[in-house]
Amino acid sequence: MGGPPLADGLFSQVHLTFWVPTAVLTAALAIKLPSIIKMWRDPLLRAVGGLLLFACAVFVFAAPRTVAWTNRVTGVPNISAPWVYSLLTALCASWLLLIIAWRNGLTDRADRTRLAVRWVVSVYAGVIVALWVLFWLADAPVERLRDLDTYYATTPFMREQILLYLTAHTVACAITARLIWNWIRTDGLDAWLRWGLRLLGVGYATNLFFDASKLTAIVARWTGHDLDWLSTDVAPLAACVSATLVAIGFIVPHAGQYLQEHWRVRARHRQLRPLVLLLRTVTGVREPFAPHAPAELRLIRRETFIRDALLQLSRHLDEELLRRSHEAALALGRPPARAQALASAIAVQDAVERRRRAPDNDSTGDPDTTYLLREIHAVSQALRSPDEIKAVRARAAAPAESVPTHD
């Protein structure tokens, strides 16, 4: 099927319109796939997997080149129509099943959930069967790759088939978009989930432009007008935007939470650097270094290194200095938590110096290291404030009578 250069360029643009959302949807499926496989019994994850899989299949098989290939392989002109419509109808059902699993779960509304699932599956399975029956009853010998809906808009049985899939699609889009927008207003949602839901809501609402464009072009055909461009140009673009937004809506909560947690772990790893540098002299070795290890493992190794060093250092801790430093920090107006961290940082610095001067000199007491071992991040952060530590040290070293008492 040859054509002028302009037509070939338009065909390439349409082809790209189908494959861009396919790529984004495939990426979303790849991100979700490990969780889906790991927790296959979770109906919510199964619904997400089914939705993304059907969405990918719709765009793959609706692409004009794939339509031509399917028709050629089967030897039946336009058999791609009921096949793509069936995939789209299955996608609509997966939208509704996802909302049911999302909103109801398997708790106190299990009976209602099962009833709703059976209703959706039965209705949309019936629609798919009807699509194929109508196709076999229709007479559609002329292959149409892009404008089948408008070309056969007045053909008996093909007309009913087209209206049936558009009706099923419109109903599913409207219900899904409405439920998602109601859910967005729910209190207590994670910020990333809320943004994902917003994108999903906009995506499903955009799908309604697909239906409106198709139906307007079909009605125009019934009344003797030509608005086929709404069906062949506007509708695919709306579907592309919608699918991309839906895919990103699924990606955002997962990717956002992962990046937020990854950033938090790396930040906690960096926070411990001052304490690690101080304690290197205690163990005589550097902390284990594995640049290619996951951030979580590097954090665990650094925390373990610090706690091991603090246990070795504990016999050199001066509890009297710790007490005086804590009182001095409070006297300087520091909050209790900050005062405790500053006092502990000073005590650790002093213990490191004591050990350097007399490594074999054991203390007579049994200092309590519970706070030190538990709050290593707070102590390390305190070490980043040498001016504060200097001020607290000076106050703690002052004669007792110069330190005001606190009731």
XYZ file of C-alpha atoms in Angstrom:
407
model
C 0.000 0.000 0.000
C 2.091 2.887 -1.266
C 1.446 6.566 -0.790
C 2.890 10.043 -1.180
C 5.705 11.195 1.153
C 3.272 13.240 3.259
C 1.094 10.212 3.861
C 4.139 8.113 4.727
C 5.244 10.749 7.241
C 1.801 10.822 8.824
C 1.790 7.023 8.991
C 5.155 7.097 10.786
C 3.824 9.625 13.311
C 0.788 7.455 13.980
C 3.046 4.425 14.340
C 5.155 6.332 16.886
C 1.981 7.354 18.735
C 1.269 3.682 19.418
C 4.781 2.637 20.420
C 5.606 5.481 22.841
C 2.909 4.474 25.372
C 3.844 0.828 24.795
C 7.406 1.592 25.925
C 6.233 3.491 28.999
C 3.714 0.795 29.923
C 6.368 -1.893 29.488
C 8.674 0.042 31.807
C 5.901 0.248 34.412
C 5.270 -3.493 34.067
C 8.998 -4.241 34.449
C 9.150 -2.162 37.635
C 6.103 -3.874 39.121
C 6.901 -7.397 37.908
C 9.213 -8.459 40.800
C 6.560 -7.517 43.367
C 3.825 -9.211 41.334
C 5.793 -12.475 41.106
C 6.838 -12.355 44.762
C 3.325 -11.699 46.060
C 1.204 -13.341 43.385
C -1.613 -14.135 45.849
C -2.208 -10.423 46.418
C -5.280 -9.535 44.284
C -4.192 -5.917 44.061
C -0.840 -6.781 42.506
C -2.480 -9.287 40.168
C -4.899 -6.581 39.038
C -2.028 -4.145 38.421
C -0.130 -6.778 36.448
C -3.177 -7.645 34.355
C -3.911 -4.002 33.678
C -0.400 -3.194 32.484
C -0.204 -6.387 30.421
C -3.507 -5.744 28.635
C -2.595 -2.083 28.111
C 0.676 -3.091 26.424
C -1.156 -5.647 24.279
C -3.765 -3.092 23.164
C -1.154 -0.651 21.856
C 0.941 -3.387 20.254
C -1.976 -4.929 18.354
C -3.680 -1.605 17.557
C -0.631 -0.259 15.721
C -1.414 -0.105 11.972
C 1.516 -2.343 11.005
C 0.475 -4.969 13.552
C -3.121 -4.721 12.340
C -1.969 -5.457 8.786
C 0.241 -8.338 9.999
C -2.603 -9.936 11.999
C -5.010 -9.719 9.085
C -2.427 -11.193 6.721
C -1.441 -14.068 9.031
C -5.042 -15.110 9.721
C -6.218 -14.503 6.170
C -9.357 -12.750 7.481
C -9.779 -9.076 6.540
C -10.230 -6.852 9.599
C -10.068 -9.670 12.129
C -7.821 -7.337 14.094
C -10.935 -5.313 14.925
C -12.625 -7.795 17.295
C -9.216 -8.861 18.608
C -8.154 -5.320 19.552
C -11.646 -4.519 20.817
C -11.512 -7.646 23.005
C -8.147 -6.652 24.444
C -9.475 -3.159 25.108
C -12.569 -4.591 26.808
C -10.376 -6.862 28.953
C -8.343 -3.772 29.841
C -11.538 -2.005 30.903
C -12.414 -4.944 33.141
C -8.927 -4.859 34.671
C -9.410 -1.168 35.518
C -12.554 -1.967 37.456
C -11.007 -5.034 39.110
C -8.060 -2.896 40.203
C -10.369 -0.344 41.809
C -12.309 -3.119 43.565
C -9.096 -4.651 44.934
C -7.741 -1.219 45.858
C -10.814 0.068 47.662
C -12.279 -3.097 49.199
C -9.358 -5.472 49.752
C -9.977 -8.838 51.426
C -11.048 -7.681 54.874
C -14.533 -7.109 56.228
C -16.042 -6.658 52.741
C -14.822 -9.932 51.244
C -18.329 -11.039 50.179
C -19.058 -7.722 48.477
C -15.647 -7.835 46.823
C -16.213 -11.303 45.385
C -19.673 -10.298 44.165
C -18.298 -7.179 42.458
C -15.477 -9.181 40.850
C -17.911 -11.780 39.516
C -20.176 -9.052 38.160
C -17.352 -7.270 36.325
C -15.887 -10.485 34.902
C -19.308 -11.738 33.758
C -20.387 -8.488 32.111
C -17.131 -7.811 30.282
C -16.674 -11.453 29.268
C -20.175 -11.233 27.776
C -19.170 -8.088 25.906
C -16.137 -9.853 24.432
C -18.263 -12.793 23.259
C -20.771 -10.379 21.714
C -17.980 -8.534 19.874
C -16.907 -11.715 18.109
C -20.474 -12.767 17.309
C -21.213 -9.379 15.780
C -18.005 -9.497 13.733
C -18.841 -12.877 12.217
C -22.369 -11.683 11.400
C -21.063 -8.530 9.696
C -19.849 -8.088 6.136
C -16.502 -6.240 6.256
C -14.401 -7.362 3.271
C -12.363 -4.162 2.781
C -9.290 -3.978 5.056
C -9.007 -0.713 6.948
C -5.878 -0.077 8.993
C -6.714 3.258 10.608
C -10.298 4.288 9.880
C -12.262 1.071 10.385
C -14.594 2.615 12.995
C -15.789 5.383 10.668
C -15.579 3.388 7.422
C -17.949 0.731 8.799
C -19.963 3.117 11.027
C -23.137 2.454 9.036
C -22.543 -1.243 8.271
C -24.972 -3.614 10.052
C -23.437 -5.577 12.924
C -20.088 -3.769 12.503
C -21.921 -0.656 13.657
C -23.215 -2.459 16.746
C -19.801 -3.983 17.416
C -18.119 -0.571 17.371
C -20.765 1.008 19.590
C -20.559 -1.902 22.041
C -16.807 -1.641 22.632
C -16.970 2.163 22.910
C -19.833 1.939 25.413
C -17.968 -0.604 27.552
C -14.853 1.555 27.400
C -16.685 4.771 28.285
C -18.463 3.223 31.274
C -15.236 1.744 32.656
C -13.336 5.034 32.188
C -16.038 7.107 33.856
C -16.408 4.783 36.851
C -12.660 4.378 37.341
C -11.894 8.091 37.043
C -14.708 8.999 39.450
C -13.616 6.476 42.096
C -9.973 7.515 41.839
C -10.771 11.220 42.231
C -12.913 10.393 45.266
C -10.048 8.373 46.693
C -7.539 11.205 46.216
C -9.498 13.242 48.784
C -9.034 10.532 51.420
C -6.957 11.596 54.433
C -3.727 9.854 55.363
C -2.489 8.945 51.881
C 1.243 8.777 51.224
C 2.358 11.815 49.190
C 3.796 9.659 46.398
C 0.625 7.567 46.248
C -1.498 10.719 46.081
C 0.529 12.019 43.117
C 0.268 8.631 41.432
C -3.499 8.654 41.894
C -3.726 12.154 40.430
C -1.903 11.023 37.325
C -4.136 7.949 37.088
C -7.237 10.106 37.487
C -6.140 12.490 34.731
C -5.173 9.526 32.551
C -8.554 7.842 32.845
C -10.355 11.159 32.350
C -8.282 11.747 29.190
C -9.487 8.388 27.929
C -12.959 9.894 27.751
C -11.654 12.225 24.997
C -10.816 9.074 23.038
C -14.415 7.887 23.341
C -15.859 11.333 22.630
C -13.727 11.702 19.479
C -14.686 8.270 18.183
C -18.397 8.689 18.902
C -18.518 12.173 17.389
C -16.911 10.939 14.162
C -19.309 7.965 14.004
C -22.401 10.118 14.581
C -21.122 12.500 11.897
C -21.023 9.576 9.476
C -24.623 8.718 10.360
C -25.706 12.259 9.531
C -23.783 12.454 6.273
C -20.844 14.514 7.538
C -17.117 13.765 7.490
C -15.295 14.197 10.796
C -13.134 11.122 10.344
C -10.033 13.031 11.491
C -11.430 12.940 15.031
C -11.290 9.147 14.960
C -8.052 8.681 13.009
C -5.949 11.539 14.466
C -7.395 12.920 17.715
C -8.539 9.648 19.297
C -5.155 7.850 18.986
C -3.398 10.905 20.419
C -5.795 10.966 23.378
C -5.206 7.251 23.937
C -1.441 7.790 23.806
C -1.543 10.598 26.383
C -3.918 8.645 28.587
C -1.840 5.451 28.538
C 1.352 7.394 29.254
C -0.237 9.161 32.238
C -1.627 5.891 33.579
C 1.762 4.182 33.263
C 3.534 7.071 34.983
C 0.821 7.025 37.634
C 1.816 3.465 38.479
C 5.530 4.260 38.327
C 5.501 7.393 40.506
C 4.553 5.801 43.886
C 6.991 2.922 43.427
C 9.884 4.996 42.062
C 9.237 7.919 44.407
C 9.205 5.791 47.529
C 12.302 3.896 46.348
C 14.238 7.108 45.625
C 13.104 8.682 48.898
C 14.224 5.644 50.887
C 17.491 5.425 48.929
C 18.179 9.106 49.619
C 17.369 8.633 53.312
C 19.795 5.695 53.593
C 22.577 7.601 51.829
C 21.961 10.646 54.020
C 22.201 8.524 57.178
C 25.415 6.995 55.820
C 26.902 10.480 55.321
C 25.753 11.603 58.772
C 27.969 8.947 60.379
C 31.172 10.072 58.652
C 32.431 12.357 61.491
C 32.065 9.568 64.047
C 33.731 7.040 61.733
C 36.727 9.335 61.233
C 37.053 9.839 64.984
C 36.887 6.136 65.796
C 39.375 4.898 63.197
C 42.171 5.278 65.746
C 40.322 2.963 68.142
C 40.199 -0.104 65.906
C 43.372 0.602 63.964
C 41.572 -0.325 60.732
C 39.250 1.387 58.298
C 35.615 0.435 57.997
C 34.796 -2.192 55.338
C 34.644 -0.482 51.950
C 32.462 -1.908 49.195
C 31.662 0.773 46.585
C 29.421 -1.542 44.569
C 27.426 -2.804 47.576
C 23.815 -1.598 48.013
C 23.408 1.575 50.046
C 21.535 -0.323 52.767
C 24.438 -2.761 53.190
C 26.994 0.057 53.347
C 24.932 1.755 56.047
C 24.692 -1.457 58.082
C 28.441 -2.005 57.811
C 29.207 1.546 58.917
C 26.825 1.296 61.894
C 28.346 -2.050 62.878
C 31.872 -0.636 62.624
C 30.952 2.308 64.860
C 29.241 0.208 67.521
C 32.146 -2.256 67.648
C 34.583 0.629 68.093
C 32.446 2.215 70.817
C 32.361 -1.076 72.730
C 36.169 -1.191 72.604
C 36.272 2.424 73.765
C 33.724 2.111 76.558
C 36.272 1.359 79.317
C 37.906 4.743 78.665
C 34.683 6.774 78.992
C 34.625 9.381 81.760
C 31.100 9.397 83.184
C 31.822 12.461 85.300
C 32.840 14.403 82.201
C 29.710 13.148 80.463
C 27.535 14.392 83.337
C 29.215 17.812 83.529
C 29.056 18.261 79.762
C 25.349 17.419 79.747
C 24.656 19.974 82.476
C 26.796 22.556 80.678
C 24.913 22.039 77.401
C 21.598 22.454 79.209
C 22.915 25.591 80.892
C 23.788 26.995 77.470
C 20.155 26.565 76.445
C 20.436 23.441 74.308
C 17.357 21.162 74.107
C 17.668 17.928 76.156
C 18.213 15.692 73.112
C 20.845 18.010 71.637
C 22.505 18.411 75.040
C 22.789 14.643 75.426
C 24.302 14.292 71.954
C 26.851 17.058 72.554
C 27.840 15.596 75.919
C 28.258 12.133 74.392
C 30.369 13.537 71.548
C 32.653 15.237 74.071
C 32.904 12.033 76.126
C 33.821 10.010 73.024
C 36.480 12.540 71.991
C 37.920 12.409 75.501
C 37.856 8.579 75.529
C 39.688 8.454 72.195
C 42.377 10.743 73.598
C 42.615 8.732 76.816
C 43.038 5.517 74.860
C 45.711 7.087 72.682
C 47.699 8.148 75.752
C 47.153 4.962 77.789
C 45.703 2.127 75.671
C 46.024 -0.439 78.479
C 44.578 1.715 81.236
C 41.209 0.259 82.261
C 38.585 2.327 84.050
C 37.258 1.144 87.372
C 33.607 1.729 86.558
C 31.142 0.124 84.210
C 29.841 3.029 82.096
C 26.361 2.846 80.575
C 26.793 2.866 76.784
C 23.108 2.353 75.926
C 22.623 5.896 74.632
C 25.881 5.896 72.681
C 25.127 2.638 70.910
C 21.532 3.636 70.161
C 21.981 7.262 69.107
C 25.120 7.108 66.992
C 23.572 9.368 64.346
C 22.822 12.121 66.872
C 26.348 11.886 68.304
C 27.905 12.003 64.838
C 25.811 15.039 63.941
C 27.005 16.750 67.126
C 30.603 16.248 65.996
C 29.808 18.429 62.971
C 29.491 21.434 65.315
C 32.982 22.032 66.724
C 32.073 25.522 67.968
C 29.204 24.145 70.033
C 31.420 21.384 71.421
C 34.092 23.949 72.301
C 31.530 26.104 74.144
C 30.158 23.137 76.096
C 33.670 21.956 76.978
C 34.566 25.382 78.286
C 31.391 25.532 80.358
C 31.913 22.018 81.710
C 35.507 22.857 82.691
C 34.468 25.977 84.601
C 34.410 25.855 88.456
C 31.276 24.198 89.785
C 30.080 27.371 91.520
C 29.987 29.264 88.218
C 27.506 26.825 86.710
C 23.919 27.761 87.580
C 21.831 24.999 89.031
C 18.574 23.882 87.433
C 15.584 22.985 89.505
